[in-house]
PDB file of C-alpha atoms in Angstrom:
ATOM      1  CA  UNK A   8      24.885   2.562 -54.214  1.00  0.00           C
ATOM      2  CA  UNK A   9      26.853   3.277 -57.386  1.00  0.00           C
ATOM      3  CA  UNK A  10      28.325   0.152 -58.957  1.00  0.00           C
ATOM      4  CA  UNK A  11      31.084   0.442 -61.542  1.00  0.00           C
ATOM      5  CA  UNK A  12      30.392  -0.612 -65.130  1.00  0.00           C
ATOM      6  CA  UNK A  13      33.272  -3.078 -65.045  1.00  0.00           C
ATOM      7  CA  UNK A  14      31.865  -4.912 -62.017  1.00  0.00           C
ATOM      8  CA  UNK A  15      28.348  -5.137 -63.493  1.00  0.00           C
ATOM      9  CA  UNK A  16      29.340  -5.916 -67.051  1.00  0.00           C
ATOM     10  CA  UNK A  17      29.891  -9.346 -68.530  1.00  0.00           C
ATOM     11  CA  UNK A  18      33.655  -9.020 -68.135  1.00  0.00           C
ATOM     12  CA  UNK A  19      33.346  -8.215 -64.437  1.00  0.00           C
ATOM     13  CA  UNK A  20      30.892 -11.068 -63.874  1.00  0.00           C
ATOM     14  CA  UNK A  21      33.159 -13.598 -65.590  1.00  0.00           C
ATOM     15  CA  UNK A  22      36.080 -12.348 -63.548  1.00  0.00           C
ATOM     16  CA  UNK A  23      34.061 -12.820 -60.369  1.00  0.00           C
ATOM     17  CA  UNK A  24      33.071 -16.393 -61.204  1.00  0.00           C
ATOM     18  CA  UNK A  25      36.612 -17.222 -62.250  1.00  0.00           C
ATOM     19  CA  UNK A  26      37.883 -15.877 -58.940  1.00  0.00           C
ATOM     20  CA  UNK A  27      35.379 -17.984 -56.975  1.00  0.00           C
ATOM     21  CA  UNK A  28      36.384 -21.129 -58.863  1.00  0.00           C
ATOM     22  CA  UNK A  29      40.073 -20.558 -58.096  1.00  0.00           C
ATOM     23  CA  UNK A  30      39.632 -19.505 -54.488  1.00  0.00           C
ATOM     24  CA  UNK A  31      39.594 -21.644 -51.377  1.00  0.00           C
ATOM     25  CA  UNK A  32      36.202 -21.336 -49.692  1.00  0.00           C
ATOM     26  CA  UNK A  33      36.482 -20.919 -45.918  1.00  0.00           C
ATOM     27  CA  UNK A  34      34.172 -19.833 -43.102  1.00  0.00           C
ATOM     28  CA  UNK A  35      34.988 -16.205 -43.981  1.00  0.00           C
ATOM     29  CA  UNK A  36      33.944 -16.525 -47.634  1.00  0.00           C
ATOM     30  CA  UNK A  37      30.940 -14.342 -48.480  1.00  0.00           C
ATOM     31  CA  UNK A  38      28.883 -14.373 -51.673  1.00  0.00           C
ATOM     32  CA  UNK A  39      30.595 -11.758 -53.927  1.00  0.00           C
ATOM     33  CA  UNK A  40      28.755  -8.520 -54.680  1.00  0.00           C
ATOM     34  CA  UNK A  41      29.244  -9.084 -58.421  1.00  0.00           C
ATOM     35  CA  UNK A  42      27.288 -12.320 -58.246  1.00  0.00           C
ATOM     36  CA  UNK A  43      24.501 -10.558 -56.351  1.00  0.00           C
ATOM     37  CA  UNK A  44      24.374  -7.837 -59.025  1.00  0.00           C
ATOM     38  CA  UNK A  45      24.201 -10.384 -61.834  1.00  0.00           C
ATOM     39  CA  UNK A  46      21.466 -12.368 -60.103  1.00  0.00           C
ATOM     40  CA  UNK A  47      19.483  -9.220 -59.323  1.00  0.00           C
ATOM     41  CA  UNK A  48      19.731  -8.154 -62.956  1.00  0.00           C
ATOM     42  CA  UNK A  49      18.217 -11.437 -64.135  1.00  0.00           C
ATOM     43  CA  UNK A  50      15.445 -11.282 -61.525  1.00  0.00           C
ATOM     44  CA  UNK A  51      14.609  -7.685 -62.446  1.00  0.00           C
ATOM     45  CA  UNK A  52      14.533  -8.497 -66.164  1.00  0.00           C
ATOM     46  CA  UNK A  53      12.295 -11.479 -65.456  1.00  0.00           C
ATOM     47  CA  UNK A  54       9.832  -9.316 -63.505  1.00  0.00           C
ATOM     48  CA  UNK A  55       9.591  -6.947 -66.502  1.00  0.00           C
ATOM     49  CA  UNK A  56       9.808  -9.564 -69.250  1.00  0.00           C
ATOM     50  CA  UNK A  57       6.200  -8.959 -70.292  1.00  0.00           C
ATOM     51  CA  UNK A  58       6.794  -5.237 -70.729  1.00  0.00           C
ATOM     52  CA  UNK A  59      10.113  -5.715 -72.503  1.00  0.00           C
ATOM     53  CA  UNK A  60       8.897  -8.312 -74.979  1.00  0.00           C
ATOM     54  CA  UNK A  61       5.261  -7.321 -75.297  1.00  0.00           C
ATOM     55  CA  UNK A  62       3.012 -10.242 -76.047  1.00  0.00           C
ATOM     56  CA  UNK A  63       5.961 -12.095 -77.596  1.00  0.00           C
ATOM     57  CA  UNK A  64       3.951 -12.941 -80.724  1.00  0.00           C
ATOM     58  CA  UNK A  65       6.691 -13.731 -83.192  1.00  0.00           C
ATOM     59  CA  UNK A  66       7.868 -10.429 -84.611  1.00  0.00           C
ATOM     60  CA  UNK A  67       7.232  -6.835 -83.699  1.00  0.00           C
ATOM     61  CA  UNK A  68       6.457  -4.058 -86.156  1.00  0.00           C
ATOM     62  CA  UNK A  69      10.174  -3.472 -86.716  1.00  0.00           C
ATOM     63  CA  UNK A  70      10.746  -7.068 -87.760  1.00  0.00           C
ATOM     64  CA  UNK A  71      12.708  -8.162 -84.679  1.00  0.00           C
ATOM     65  CA  UNK A  72      11.980 -11.604 -83.269  1.00  0.00           C
ATOM     66  CA  UNK A  73      11.597 -12.247 -79.534  1.00  0.00           C
ATOM     67  CA  UNK A  74      11.817 -15.451 -77.559  1.00  0.00           C
ATOM     68  CA  UNK A  75       8.368 -16.587 -76.488  1.00  0.00           C
ATOM     69  CA  UNK A  76       9.910 -18.586 -73.642  1.00  0.00           C
ATOM     70  CA  UNK A  77      11.884 -15.688 -72.134  1.00  0.00           C
ATOM     71  CA  UNK A  78      10.512 -16.372 -68.642  1.00  0.00           C
ATOM     72  CA  UNK A  79      11.586 -20.021 -68.793  1.00  0.00           C
ATOM     73  CA  UNK A  80      15.015 -18.999 -70.098  1.00  0.00           C
ATOM     74  CA  UNK A  81      15.570 -16.529 -67.246  1.00  0.00           C
ATOM     75  CA  UNK A  82      14.330 -19.033 -64.663  1.00  0.00           C
ATOM     76  CA  UNK A  83      16.841 -21.537 -66.020  1.00  0.00           C
ATOM     77  CA  UNK A  84      19.678 -19.016 -65.787  1.00  0.00           C
ATOM     78  CA  UNK A  85      18.698 -17.927 -62.269  1.00  0.00           C
ATOM     79  CA  UNK A  86      18.582 -21.545 -61.079  1.00  0.00           C
ATOM     80  CA  UNK A  87      21.982 -22.141 -62.683  1.00  0.00           C
ATOM     81  CA  UNK A  88      23.381 -19.194 -60.692  1.00  0.00           C
ATOM     82  CA  UNK A  89      21.802 -20.562 -57.517  1.00  0.00           C
ATOM     83  CA  UNK A  90      23.333 -23.966 -58.163  1.00  0.00           C
ATOM     84  CA  UNK A  91      26.810 -22.630 -58.859  1.00  0.00           C
ATOM     85  CA  UNK A  92      26.851 -20.167 -55.947  1.00  0.00           C
ATOM     86  CA  UNK A  93      25.456 -22.650 -53.423  1.00  0.00           C
ATOM     87  CA  UNK A  94      27.825 -25.339 -54.661  1.00  0.00           C
ATOM     88  CA  UNK A  95      30.759 -23.081 -53.899  1.00  0.00           C
ATOM     89  CA  UNK A  96      29.415 -21.935 -50.542  1.00  0.00           C
ATOM     90  CA  UNK A  97      28.850 -25.582 -49.511  1.00  0.00           C
ATOM     91  CA  UNK A  98      32.600 -26.184 -49.618  1.00  0.00           C
ATOM     92  CA  UNK A  99      32.807 -25.102 -45.967  1.00  0.00           C
ATOM     93  CA  UNK A 100      30.436 -27.937 -45.005  1.00  0.00           C
ATOM     94  CA  UNK A 101      32.344 -30.379 -47.213  1.00  0.00           C
ATOM     95  CA  UNK A 102      35.536 -29.452 -45.364  1.00  0.00           C
ATOM     96  CA  UNK A 103      33.856 -30.146 -42.023  1.00  0.00           C
ATOM     97  CA  UNK A 104      32.491 -33.498 -43.223  1.00  0.00           C
ATOM     98  CA  UNK A 105      35.974 -34.388 -44.427  1.00  0.00           C
ATOM     99  CA  UNK A 106      37.312 -33.803 -40.918  1.00  0.00           C
ATOM    100  CA  UNK A 107      34.535 -35.915 -39.412  1.00  0.00           C
ATOM    101  CA  UNK A 108      35.355 -38.721 -41.855  1.00  0.00           C
ATOM    102  CA  UNK A 109      38.632 -39.223 -40.006  1.00  0.00           C
ATOM    103  CA  UNK A 110      36.600 -40.687 -37.132  1.00  0.00           C
ATOM    104  CA  UNK A 111      35.129 -43.514 -39.236  1.00  0.00           C
ATOM    105  CA  UNK A 112      35.271 -46.637 -37.104  1.00  0.00           C
ATOM    106  CA  UNK A 113      37.224 -48.544 -39.747  1.00  0.00           C
ATOM    107  CA  UNK A 114      39.823 -45.761 -39.990  1.00  0.00           C
ATOM    108  CA  UNK A 115      43.208 -46.477 -38.423  1.00  0.00           C
ATOM    109  CA  UNK A 116      43.328 -42.862 -37.241  1.00  0.00           C
ATOM    110  CA  UNK A 117      40.057 -42.936 -35.279  1.00  0.00           C
ATOM    111  CA  UNK A 118      41.422 -44.409 -32.009  1.00  0.00           C
ATOM    112  CA  UNK A 119      44.358 -41.992 -32.072  1.00  0.00           C
ATOM    113  CA  UNK A 120      42.130 -38.965 -32.702  1.00  0.00           C
ATOM    114  CA  UNK A 121      39.814 -39.942 -29.854  1.00  0.00           C
ATOM    115  CA  UNK A 122      42.728 -39.877 -27.406  1.00  0.00           C
ATOM    116  CA  UNK A 123      42.811 -36.074 -27.624  1.00  0.00           C
ATOM    117  CA  UNK A 124      39.082 -35.693 -26.844  1.00  0.00           C
ATOM    118  CA  UNK A 125      37.629 -34.044 -29.977  1.00  0.00           C
ATOM    119  CA  UNK A 126      35.562 -30.927 -29.369  1.00  0.00           C
ATOM    120  CA  UNK A 127      32.174 -30.150 -30.858  1.00  0.00           C
ATOM    121  CA  UNK A 128      33.391 -26.595 -31.431  1.00  0.00           C
ATOM    122  CA  UNK A 129      34.602 -28.036 -34.737  1.00  0.00           C
ATOM    123  CA  UNK A 130      31.169 -27.139 -36.148  1.00  0.00           C
ATOM    124  CA  UNK A 131      31.222 -23.476 -35.145  1.00  0.00           C
ATOM    125  CA  UNK A 132      33.074 -22.142 -38.256  1.00  0.00           C
ATOM    126  CA  UNK A 133      30.329 -23.607 -40.449  1.00  0.00           C
ATOM    127  CA  UNK A 134      27.597 -21.824 -38.499  1.00  0.00           C
ATOM    128  CA  UNK A 135      29.490 -18.534 -38.731  1.00  0.00           C
ATOM    129  CA  UNK A 136      29.873 -19.064 -42.487  1.00  0.00           C
ATOM    130  CA  UNK A 137      26.159 -19.780 -42.975  1.00  0.00           C
ATOM    131  CA  UNK A 138      25.020 -16.804 -40.912  1.00  0.00           C
ATOM    132  CA  UNK A 139      27.356 -14.361 -42.661  1.00  0.00           C
ATOM    133  CA  UNK A 140      26.121 -15.450 -46.061  1.00  0.00           C
ATOM    134  CA  UNK A 141      22.480 -15.437 -45.009  1.00  0.00           C
ATOM    135  CA  UNK A 142      22.922 -11.794 -44.022  1.00  0.00           C
ATOM    136  CA  UNK A 143      24.534 -11.095 -47.411  1.00  0.00           C
ATOM    137  CA  UNK A 144      21.704 -12.830 -49.257  1.00  0.00           C
ATOM    138  CA  UNK A 145      19.014 -11.005 -47.283  1.00  0.00           C
ATOM    139  CA  UNK A 146      20.638  -7.602 -47.758  1.00  0.00           C
ATOM    140  CA  UNK A 147      21.920  -7.836 -51.326  1.00  0.00           C
ATOM    141  CA  UNK A 148      19.650 -10.234 -53.235  1.00  0.00           C
ATOM    142  CA  UNK A 149      16.418  -9.006 -54.849  1.00  0.00           C
ATOM    143  CA  UNK A 150      13.425  -9.714 -52.547  1.00  0.00           C
ATOM    144  CA  UNK A 151      11.777 -11.741 -55.320  1.00  0.00           C
ATOM    145  CA  UNK A 152      14.652 -14.234 -55.195  1.00  0.00           C
ATOM    146  CA  UNK A 153      15.672 -14.233 -51.528  1.00  0.00           C
ATOM    147  CA  UNK A 154      13.464 -17.084 -50.347  1.00  0.00           C
ATOM    148  CA  UNK A 155      14.289 -19.182 -53.402  1.00  0.00           C
ATOM    149  CA  UNK A 156      17.998 -18.674 -52.741  1.00  0.00           C
ATOM    150  CA  UNK A 157      17.634 -19.653 -49.065  1.00  0.00           C
ATOM    151  CA  UNK A 158      15.736 -22.823 -49.960  1.00  0.00           C
ATOM    152  CA  UNK A 159      18.206 -23.740 -52.703  1.00  0.00           C
ATOM    153  CA  UNK A 160      21.134 -23.347 -50.300  1.00  0.00           C
ATOM    154  CA  UNK A 161      19.397 -25.235 -47.499  1.00  0.00           C
ATOM    155  CA  UNK A 162      18.693 -28.164 -49.843  1.00  0.00           C
ATOM    156  CA  UNK A 163      22.264 -28.027 -51.124  1.00  0.00           C
ATOM    157  CA  UNK A 164      23.650 -28.265 -47.583  1.00  0.00           C
ATOM    158  CA  UNK A 165      21.351 -31.133 -46.654  1.00  0.00           C
ATOM    159  CA  UNK A 166      22.219 -32.949 -49.882  1.00  0.00           C
ATOM    160  CA  UNK A 167      25.900 -32.907 -48.885  1.00  0.00           C
ATOM    161  CA  UNK A 168      25.021 -34.341 -45.478  1.00  0.00           C
ATOM    162  CA  UNK A 169      22.814 -36.978 -47.104  1.00  0.00           C
ATOM    163  CA  UNK A 170      25.626 -38.029 -49.452  1.00  0.00           C
ATOM    164  CA  UNK A 171      28.058 -38.253 -46.532  1.00  0.00           C
ATOM    165  CA  UNK A 172      25.640 -40.437 -44.590  1.00  0.00           C
ATOM    166  CA  UNK A 173      24.967 -42.652 -47.612  1.00  0.00           C
ATOM    167  CA  UNK A 174      28.704 -43.299 -47.912  1.00  0.00           C
ATOM    168  CA  UNK A 175      28.451 -44.757 -44.389  1.00  0.00           C
ATOM    169  CA  UNK A 176      25.227 -46.657 -44.950  1.00  0.00           C
ATOM    170  CA  UNK A 177      26.694 -50.005 -43.857  1.00  0.00           C
ATOM    171  CA  UNK A 178      28.666 -48.772 -40.866  1.00  0.00           C
ATOM    172  CA  UNK A 179      27.575 -47.254 -37.573  1.00  0.00           C
ATOM    173  CA  UNK A 180      28.544 -43.664 -37.021  1.00  0.00           C
ATOM    174  CA  UNK A 181      31.079 -42.926 -34.331  1.00  0.00           C
ATOM    175  CA  UNK A 182      29.424 -41.176 -31.328  1.00  0.00           C
ATOM    176  CA  UNK A 183      31.419 -38.020 -32.040  1.00  0.00           C
ATOM    177  CA  UNK A 184      30.398 -38.041 -35.707  1.00  0.00           C
ATOM    178  CA  UNK A 185      26.769 -38.527 -34.723  1.00  0.00           C
ATOM    179  CA  UNK A 186      26.857 -35.697 -32.187  1.00  0.00           C
ATOM    180  CA  UNK A 187      28.462 -33.287 -34.683  1.00  0.00           C
ATOM    181  CA  UNK A 188      26.179 -34.160 -37.628  1.00  0.00           C
ATOM    182  CA  UNK A 189      23.095 -33.983 -35.416  1.00  0.00           C
ATOM    183  CA  UNK A 190      24.049 -30.499 -34.187  1.00  0.00           C
ATOM    184  CA  UNK A 191      24.722 -29.335 -37.750  1.00  0.00           C
ATOM    185  CA  UNK A 192      21.412 -30.723 -38.982  1.00  0.00           C
ATOM    186  CA  UNK A 193      19.325 -29.137 -36.217  1.00  0.00           C
ATOM    187  CA  UNK A 194      21.148 -25.807 -36.311  1.00  0.00           C
ATOM    188  CA  UNK A 195      20.783 -25.482 -40.086  1.00  0.00           C
ATOM    189  CA  UNK A 196      17.055 -26.137 -39.750  1.00  0.00           C
ATOM    190  CA  UNK A 197      16.754 -23.434 -37.077  1.00  0.00           C
ATOM    191  CA  UNK A 198      18.908 -20.983 -39.032  1.00  0.00           C
ATOM    192  CA  UNK A 199      16.939 -21.204 -42.263  1.00  0.00           C
ATOM    193  CA  UNK A 200      13.639 -21.303 -40.408  1.00  0.00           C
ATOM    194  CA  UNK A 201      14.619 -17.960 -38.873  1.00  0.00           C
ATOM    195  CA  UNK A 202      15.031 -16.587 -42.399  1.00  0.00           C
ATOM    196  CA  UNK A 203      11.328 -17.033 -43.088  1.00  0.00           C
ATOM    197  CA  UNK A 204      11.222 -20.490 -44.660  1.00  0.00           C
ATOM    198  CA  UNK A 205       8.234 -22.444 -43.363  1.00  0.00           C
ATOM    199  CA  UNK A 206       8.515 -25.863 -41.744  1.00  0.00           C
ATOM    200  CA  UNK A 207       6.411 -27.327 -44.543  1.00  0.00           C
ATOM    201  CA  UNK A 208       8.997 -26.178 -47.089  1.00  0.00           C
ATOM    202  CA  UNK A 209      12.022 -27.176 -45.004  1.00  0.00           C
ATOM    203  CA  UNK A 210      10.779 -30.648 -44.080  1.00  0.00           C
ATOM    204  CA  UNK A 211      11.124 -31.999 -47.615  1.00  0.00           C
ATOM    205  CA  UNK A 212      12.294 -35.402 -48.864  1.00  0.00           C
ATOM    206  CA  UNK A 213      15.978 -34.633 -48.299  1.00  0.00           C
ATOM    207  CA  UNK A 214      15.254 -33.425 -44.773  1.00  0.00           C
ATOM    208  CA  UNK A 215      13.282 -36.569 -43.943  1.00  0.00           C
ATOM    209  CA  UNK A 216      16.036 -38.866 -45.233  1.00  0.00           C
ATOM    210  CA  UNK A 217      18.696 -37.155 -43.118  1.00  0.00           C
ATOM    211  CA  UNK A 218      16.365 -36.943 -40.119  1.00  0.00           C
ATOM    212  CA  UNK A 219      15.498 -40.638 -40.285  1.00  0.00           C
ATOM    213  CA  UNK A 220      19.144 -41.683 -40.529  1.00  0.00           C
ATOM    214  CA  UNK A 221      20.170 -39.514 -37.577  1.00  0.00           C
ATOM    215  CA  UNK A 222      17.220 -40.795 -35.560  1.00  0.00           C
ATOM    216  CA  UNK A 223      18.232 -44.386 -36.342  1.00  0.00           C
ATOM    217  CA  UNK A 224      21.854 -43.750 -35.368  1.00  0.00           C
ATOM    218  CA  UNK A 225      20.798 -42.069 -32.124  1.00  0.00           C
ATOM    219  CA  UNK A 226      18.647 -45.100 -31.277  1.00  0.00           C
ATOM    220  CA  UNK A 227      21.501 -47.482 -31.996  1.00  0.00           C
ATOM    221  CA  UNK A 228      23.837 -45.273 -29.998  1.00  0.00           C
ATOM    222  CA  UNK A 229      21.493 -45.460 -27.017  1.00  0.00           C
ATOM    223  CA  UNK A 230      21.361 -49.256 -27.251  1.00  0.00           C
ATOM    224  CA  UNK A 231      25.153 -49.377 -27.268  1.00  0.00           C
ATOM    225  CA  UNK A 232      25.581 -46.781 -24.538  1.00  0.00           C
ATOM    226  CA  UNK A 233      28.263 -48.767 -22.734  1.00  0.00           C
ATOM    227  CA  UNK A 234      30.426 -48.761 -25.837  1.00  0.00           C
ATOM    228  CA  UNK A 235      29.747 -45.075 -26.336  1.00  0.00           C
ATOM    229  CA  UNK A 236      31.113 -44.240 -22.902  1.00  0.00           C
ATOM    230  CA  UNK A 237      34.391 -45.862 -23.818  1.00  0.00           C
ATOM    231  CA  UNK A 238      34.999 -43.006 -26.276  1.00  0.00           C
ATOM    232  CA  UNK A 239      35.217 -39.553 -24.824  1.00  0.00           C
ATOM    233  CA  UNK A 240      34.654 -36.260 -26.551  1.00  0.00           C
ATOM    234  CA  UNK A 241      34.333 -32.819 -25.104  1.00  0.00           C
ATOM    235  CA  UNK A 242      31.074 -30.933 -25.552  1.00  0.00           C
ATOM    236  CA  UNK A 243      32.071 -27.270 -25.630  1.00  0.00           C
ATOM    237  CA  UNK A 244      29.976 -24.141 -26.023  1.00  0.00           C
ATOM    238  CA  UNK A 245      27.952 -25.245 -29.048  1.00  0.00           C
ATOM    239  CA  UNK A 246      24.246 -25.010 -28.261  1.00  0.00           C
ATOM    240  CA  UNK A 247      21.138 -25.385 -30.436  1.00  0.00           C
ATOM    241  CA  UNK A 248      17.548 -24.412 -29.797  1.00  0.00           C
ATOM    242  CA  UNK A 249      15.277 -27.279 -28.876  1.00  0.00           C
ATOM    243  CA  UNK A 250      12.978 -28.299 -31.695  1.00  0.00           C
ATOM    244  CA  UNK A 251      11.101 -31.353 -32.844  1.00  0.00           C
ATOM    245  CA  UNK A 252      13.386 -32.129 -35.764  1.00  0.00           C
TER     246      UNK A 252
END
């Protein structure tokens, strides 16, 4: 496809990032094409760095100096783009976690919200958002960077969940919160596993921390099953594949 000079140039890239920073990220937000082009450019340059810079001695025959750490520099820039892009795309999850925070047991709004029977369909916009962007990443990002991008985003999503759980370290999760977070956790694992990431890679330290906390809360929830039944919530059409998370 032909891409305009303005969209691929520095000016177009800066405009794209500025637009992302100012925009409200929702479930319909997709990684901009300009960001994909910029990332692909860096990955392509990195793959040809040896040819472009020769042996990177110190100076070539024309007297021009080259960076001997060009590969490290490009890796740093690529990771910075991953971090920024994933940080923006995680806003959809942050919005969902903000809604779930209203059900904190110490919140004065929790009993009122439970009267209307909250629905687990609240998590569906996040799944739509993740799947749309995974398609964009797979189709538009250079194959050499696709798996790295997926893993970076997966870790970014789990980090947000871990932070949310840590903020509630000394309080038991509400049954509805637990059900929603558990579905999100398991579905994200399945989604990124389907993108080719191995279980060994996905089950990292962040994964284990979130998994252990959810497992603990589910155990406590089972022990307090009578109290759980006093709060009703409606389980709608959200379904996840069975796994041994």
